[in-house]
Every structure is written in C-alpha cells, then in structure tokens.
CSV table of C-alpha atoms in Angstrom, one decimal:
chain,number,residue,atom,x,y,z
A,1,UNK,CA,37.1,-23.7,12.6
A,2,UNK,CA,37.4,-20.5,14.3
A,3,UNK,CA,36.6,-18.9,17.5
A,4,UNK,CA,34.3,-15.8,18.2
A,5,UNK,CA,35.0,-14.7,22.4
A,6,UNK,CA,32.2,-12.7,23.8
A,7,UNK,CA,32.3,-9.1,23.0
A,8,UNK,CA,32.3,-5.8,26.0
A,9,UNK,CA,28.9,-6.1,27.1
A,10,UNK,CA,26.7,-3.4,25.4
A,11,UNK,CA,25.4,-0.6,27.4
A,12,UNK,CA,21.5,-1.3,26.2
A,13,UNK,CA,22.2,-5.2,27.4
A,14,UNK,CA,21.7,-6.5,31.3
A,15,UNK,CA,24.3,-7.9,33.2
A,16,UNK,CA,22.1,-11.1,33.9
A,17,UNK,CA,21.6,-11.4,29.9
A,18,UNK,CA,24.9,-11.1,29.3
A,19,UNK,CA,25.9,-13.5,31.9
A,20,UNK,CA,24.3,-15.9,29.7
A,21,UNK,CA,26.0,-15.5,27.1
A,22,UNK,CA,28.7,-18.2,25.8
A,23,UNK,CA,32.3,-17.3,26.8
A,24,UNK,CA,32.9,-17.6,22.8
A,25,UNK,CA,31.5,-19.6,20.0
A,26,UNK,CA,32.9,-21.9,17.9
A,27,UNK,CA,32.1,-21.7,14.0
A,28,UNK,CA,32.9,-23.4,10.8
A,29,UNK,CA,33.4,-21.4,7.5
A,30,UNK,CA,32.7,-23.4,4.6
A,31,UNK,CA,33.7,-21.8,1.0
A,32,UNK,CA,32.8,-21.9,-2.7
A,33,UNK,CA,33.3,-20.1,-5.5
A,34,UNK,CA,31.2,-17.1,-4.8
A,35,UNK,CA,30.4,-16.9,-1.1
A,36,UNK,CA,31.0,-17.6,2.4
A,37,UNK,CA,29.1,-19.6,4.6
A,38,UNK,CA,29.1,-19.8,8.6
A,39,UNK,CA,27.6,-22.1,10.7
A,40,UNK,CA,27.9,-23.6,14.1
A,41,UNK,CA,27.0,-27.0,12.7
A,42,UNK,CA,31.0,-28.5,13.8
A,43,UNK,CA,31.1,-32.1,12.7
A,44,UNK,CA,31.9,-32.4,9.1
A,45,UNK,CA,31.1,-36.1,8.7
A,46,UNK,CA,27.5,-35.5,9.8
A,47,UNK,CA,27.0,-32.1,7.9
A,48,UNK,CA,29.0,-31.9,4.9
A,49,UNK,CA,30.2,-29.4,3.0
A,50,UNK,CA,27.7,-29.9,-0.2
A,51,UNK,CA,24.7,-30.6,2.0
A,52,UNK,CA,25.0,-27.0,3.8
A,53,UNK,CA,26.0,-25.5,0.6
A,54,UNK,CA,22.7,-27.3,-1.1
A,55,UNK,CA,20.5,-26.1,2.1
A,56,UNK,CA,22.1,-22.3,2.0
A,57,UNK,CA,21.0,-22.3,-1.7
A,58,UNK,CA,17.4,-23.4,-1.1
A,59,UNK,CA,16.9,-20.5,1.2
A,60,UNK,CA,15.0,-18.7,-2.0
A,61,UNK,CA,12.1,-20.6,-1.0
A,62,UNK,CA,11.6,-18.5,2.3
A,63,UNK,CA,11.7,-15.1,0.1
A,64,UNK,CA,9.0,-16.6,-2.3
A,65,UNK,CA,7.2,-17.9,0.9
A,66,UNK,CA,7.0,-14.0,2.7
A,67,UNK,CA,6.4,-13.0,-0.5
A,68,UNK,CA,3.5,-15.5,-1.3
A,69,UNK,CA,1.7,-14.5,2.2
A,70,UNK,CA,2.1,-10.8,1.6
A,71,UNK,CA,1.1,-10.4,-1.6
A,72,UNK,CA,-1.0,-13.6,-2.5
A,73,UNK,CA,-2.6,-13.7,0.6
A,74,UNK,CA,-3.0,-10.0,0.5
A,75,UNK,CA,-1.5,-9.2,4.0
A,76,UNK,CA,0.9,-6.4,2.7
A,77,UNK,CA,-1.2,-4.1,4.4
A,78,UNK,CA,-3.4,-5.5,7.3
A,79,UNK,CA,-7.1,-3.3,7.7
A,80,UNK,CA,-7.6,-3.8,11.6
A,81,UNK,CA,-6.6,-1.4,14.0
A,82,UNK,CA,-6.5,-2.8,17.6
A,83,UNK,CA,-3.6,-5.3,18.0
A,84,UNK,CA,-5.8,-7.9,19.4
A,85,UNK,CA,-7.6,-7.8,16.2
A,86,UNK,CA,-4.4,-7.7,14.0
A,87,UNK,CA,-2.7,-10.7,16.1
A,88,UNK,CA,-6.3,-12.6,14.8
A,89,UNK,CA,-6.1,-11.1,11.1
A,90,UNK,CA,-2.5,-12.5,10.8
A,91,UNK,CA,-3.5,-15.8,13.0
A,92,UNK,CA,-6.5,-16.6,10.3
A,93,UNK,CA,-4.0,-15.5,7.4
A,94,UNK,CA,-1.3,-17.7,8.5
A,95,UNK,CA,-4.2,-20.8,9.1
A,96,UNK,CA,-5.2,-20.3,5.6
A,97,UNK,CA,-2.1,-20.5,4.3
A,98,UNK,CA,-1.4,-23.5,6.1
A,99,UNK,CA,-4.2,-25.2,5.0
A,100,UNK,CA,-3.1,-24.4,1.1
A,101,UNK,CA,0.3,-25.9,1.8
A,102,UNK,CA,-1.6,-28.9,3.4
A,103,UNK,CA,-3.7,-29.1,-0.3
A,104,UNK,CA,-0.4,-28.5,-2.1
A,105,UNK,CA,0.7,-31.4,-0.3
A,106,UNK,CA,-2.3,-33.8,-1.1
A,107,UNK,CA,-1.5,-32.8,-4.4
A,108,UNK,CA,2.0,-33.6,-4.9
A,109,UNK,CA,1.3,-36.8,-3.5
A,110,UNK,CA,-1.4,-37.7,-5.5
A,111,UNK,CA,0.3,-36.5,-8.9
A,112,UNK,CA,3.8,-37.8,-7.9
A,113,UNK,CA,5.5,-34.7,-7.2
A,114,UNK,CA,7.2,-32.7,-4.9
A,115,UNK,CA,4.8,-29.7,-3.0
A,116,UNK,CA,7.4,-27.4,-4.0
A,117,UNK,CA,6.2,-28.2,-8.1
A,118,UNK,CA,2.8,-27.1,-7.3
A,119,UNK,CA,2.2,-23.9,-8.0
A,120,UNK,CA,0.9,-22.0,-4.6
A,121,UNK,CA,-1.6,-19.6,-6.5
A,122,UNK,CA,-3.0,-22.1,-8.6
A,123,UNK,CA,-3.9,-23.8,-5.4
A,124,UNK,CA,-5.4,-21.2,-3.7
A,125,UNK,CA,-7.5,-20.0,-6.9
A,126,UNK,CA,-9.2,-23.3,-7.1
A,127,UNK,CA,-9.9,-24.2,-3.5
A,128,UNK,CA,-11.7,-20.7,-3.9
A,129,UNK,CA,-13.7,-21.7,-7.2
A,130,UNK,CA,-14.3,-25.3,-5.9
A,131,UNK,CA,-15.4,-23.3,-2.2
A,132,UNK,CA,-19.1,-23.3,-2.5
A,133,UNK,CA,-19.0,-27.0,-4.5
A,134,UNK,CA,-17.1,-28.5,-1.6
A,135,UNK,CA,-19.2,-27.2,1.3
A,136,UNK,CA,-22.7,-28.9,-0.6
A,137,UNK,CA,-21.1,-31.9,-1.4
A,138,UNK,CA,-21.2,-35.3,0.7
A,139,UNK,CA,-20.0,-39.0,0.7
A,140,UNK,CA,-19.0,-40.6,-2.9
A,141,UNK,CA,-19.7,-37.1,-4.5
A,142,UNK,CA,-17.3,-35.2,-2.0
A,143,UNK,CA,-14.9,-37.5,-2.7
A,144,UNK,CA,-14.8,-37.5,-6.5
A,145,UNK,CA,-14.9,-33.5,-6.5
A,146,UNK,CA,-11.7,-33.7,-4.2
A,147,UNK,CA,-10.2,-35.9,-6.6
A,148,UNK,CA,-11.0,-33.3,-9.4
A,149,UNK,CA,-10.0,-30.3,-7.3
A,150,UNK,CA,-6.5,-32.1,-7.0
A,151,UNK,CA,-6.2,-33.0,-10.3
A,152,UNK,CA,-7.0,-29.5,-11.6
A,153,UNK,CA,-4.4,-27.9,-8.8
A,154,UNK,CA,-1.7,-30.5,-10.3
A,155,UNK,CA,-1.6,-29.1,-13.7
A,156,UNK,CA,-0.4,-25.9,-12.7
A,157,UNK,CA,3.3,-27.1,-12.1
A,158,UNK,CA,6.2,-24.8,-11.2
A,159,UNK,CA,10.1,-24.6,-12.9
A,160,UNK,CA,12.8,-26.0,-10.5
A,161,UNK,CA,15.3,-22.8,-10.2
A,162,UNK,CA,18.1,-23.0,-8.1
A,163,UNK,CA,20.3,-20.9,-6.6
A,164,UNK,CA,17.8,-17.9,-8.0
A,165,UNK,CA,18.1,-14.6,-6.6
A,166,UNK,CA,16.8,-11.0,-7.1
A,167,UNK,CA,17.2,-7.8,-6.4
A,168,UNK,CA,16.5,-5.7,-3.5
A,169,UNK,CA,14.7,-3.2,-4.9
A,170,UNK,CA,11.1,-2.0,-5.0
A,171,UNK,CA,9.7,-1.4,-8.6
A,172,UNK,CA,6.7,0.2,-7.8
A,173,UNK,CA,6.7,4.0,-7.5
A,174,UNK,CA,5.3,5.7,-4.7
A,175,UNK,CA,1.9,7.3,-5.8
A,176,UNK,CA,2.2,11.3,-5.6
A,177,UNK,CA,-0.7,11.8,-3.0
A,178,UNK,CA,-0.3,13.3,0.2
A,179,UNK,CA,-0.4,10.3,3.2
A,180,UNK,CA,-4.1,10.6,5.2
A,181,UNK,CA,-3.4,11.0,8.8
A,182,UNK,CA,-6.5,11.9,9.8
A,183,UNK,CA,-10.1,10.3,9.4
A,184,UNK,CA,-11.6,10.7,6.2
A,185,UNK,CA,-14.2,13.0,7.6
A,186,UNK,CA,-11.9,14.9,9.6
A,187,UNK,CA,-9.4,15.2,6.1
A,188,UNK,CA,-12.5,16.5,4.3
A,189,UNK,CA,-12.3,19.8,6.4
A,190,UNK,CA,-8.7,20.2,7.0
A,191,UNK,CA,-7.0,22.6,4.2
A,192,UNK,CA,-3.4,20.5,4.1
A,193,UNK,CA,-5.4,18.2,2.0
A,194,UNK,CA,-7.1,20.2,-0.6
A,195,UNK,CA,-5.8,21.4,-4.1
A,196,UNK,CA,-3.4,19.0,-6.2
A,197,UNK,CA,-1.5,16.1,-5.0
A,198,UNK,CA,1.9,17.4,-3.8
C-alpha cells in the first residue's frame, strides 16, 4: 500500500475544486512479470491479486470495442455539421450498436456461447441482409426467421486471445492532396487549389 498526499494546487484549478479533493489517496500496486498495476481497490481478500491482473488483461476488448464503432459502424468521420445534429448522429450510432450487442447476446445464448465468441461484424452484416425479411414477417414466420438469423450469426465465431496487444501506430498513409477548407464551390475558384496535389 502506498500513499499519494494532494499535490500544490494548479494554477488552472479553483480553490473550491481543489477543496474537494482527498487530503491523499491510498493505492495498492500489484506486480507480475512484466507490468505494474495500481488500483484503489484496498482489500486483498475481496479483490485478489489474479482477479485484477485477469480484469487489467481483458482491457483489449475496449480497444476492439472503439475500434468496432469507428470503423465498423463507420463513425471515424461523422458528416453533420451543427453539434445538435452530431450529438444525434453519435446518439443513433451508439443505439445501433447497442442493439447488435443485444443480438450478439441472443446469440450466444442460443448457441451456448459467450457474446464475446460472436463475431460483431458478422452480426451486423446479417441483421442488415435479414433487414427487409424481418420488417414483412409476422407471428410463427417471424419467429422461425429470427431463429435462422441467429443461427446464421452463430457460425461466425471469434478466437479467444488474451492478453493481445498492438501497436500504436497508424498504417495508413496520409493521401498527398491538399485539405479543402472552403466549400466545394468556393474551392473551384480559389487558385491554392489548382495544379497538382502538393
């Protein structure tokens, strides 16, 4: 166990924030073969050492999650312009996302796995082809296409990889255009945009 006191408060910070600040913080470093781990999670019988170490190694899944909404759900780069209208593009994004991990869910279940087998693109990709189907089907019909749509989903069964981690590194290259930061009809007239790509 060790203990962090509070630090000078920062210029940038209010007095009233700071105020509310602990006096210090009491942490717990818990250590294997290649890393460090701190927590404030104290008692040792409740939270042992393997279960935190287990937990800290599962944070992959959160990279693969960001990384499943931005580029599988295509919200790497959002096409509204007002905020209201982005804080709705990211609000219906985040809804259908939820509602694939809600199917995933269904599916693990009903094939005896854990949502975490099933792949998350698989899922999407036929909920999309099974779209139109779905929406004209009723009673025993509906229900056996359901059936079919989870069956389909839980073929499509991830590998278990743990402790995995990658890079952090973009492998794309940049594409050698100039950045538009005008209109397009504006751009058309303006001289800084004509000729070859710098």
């Amino acid at each position: 166990m060790f203990k962090l006191k509070r630090p000078v408060k920062p210029e940038w910070m209010s007095q009233e924030f700071n105020d509310q600040m602990p006096g210090k913080l009491v942490i717990r470093a818990i250590r294997n073969k290649t890393r460090t781990i701190v927590t404030t999670l104290l008692d040792a019988e409740e939270y042992s050492r393997t279960e935190i170490i287990a937990l800290y190694l599962k944070r992959w899944h959160v990279e693969t999650d960001f990384d499943v909404i931005k580029t599988t759900m295509k919200m790497d780069m959002l096409r509204c312009k007002s905020p209201e209208m982005v804080r709705k593009e990211i609000s219906v994004n985040l809804l259908v996302y939820n509602v694939i991990r809600a199917l995933m869910g269904k599916v693990a279940e009903h094939i005896g796995k854990t949502p975490r087998e099933v792949s998350f693109k698989a899922a999407q990709e036929t909920l999309v082809s099974f779209h139109q189907t779905l929406l004209g089907a009723s009673g025993n019909w509906l229900e056996e296409k359901i059936i079919n749509m989870l069956e389909i989903i839980g073929q499509h069964v991830v590998g278990n990889r743990p402790g995995r981690s990658e890079p952090r590194a973009v492998k794309r290259r940049p594409k050698p255009h100039k950045r538009l930061q005008h209109p397009r009809a504006q751009a058309r007239r303006l001289k800084q945009y004509q000729g070859k790509a710098a």
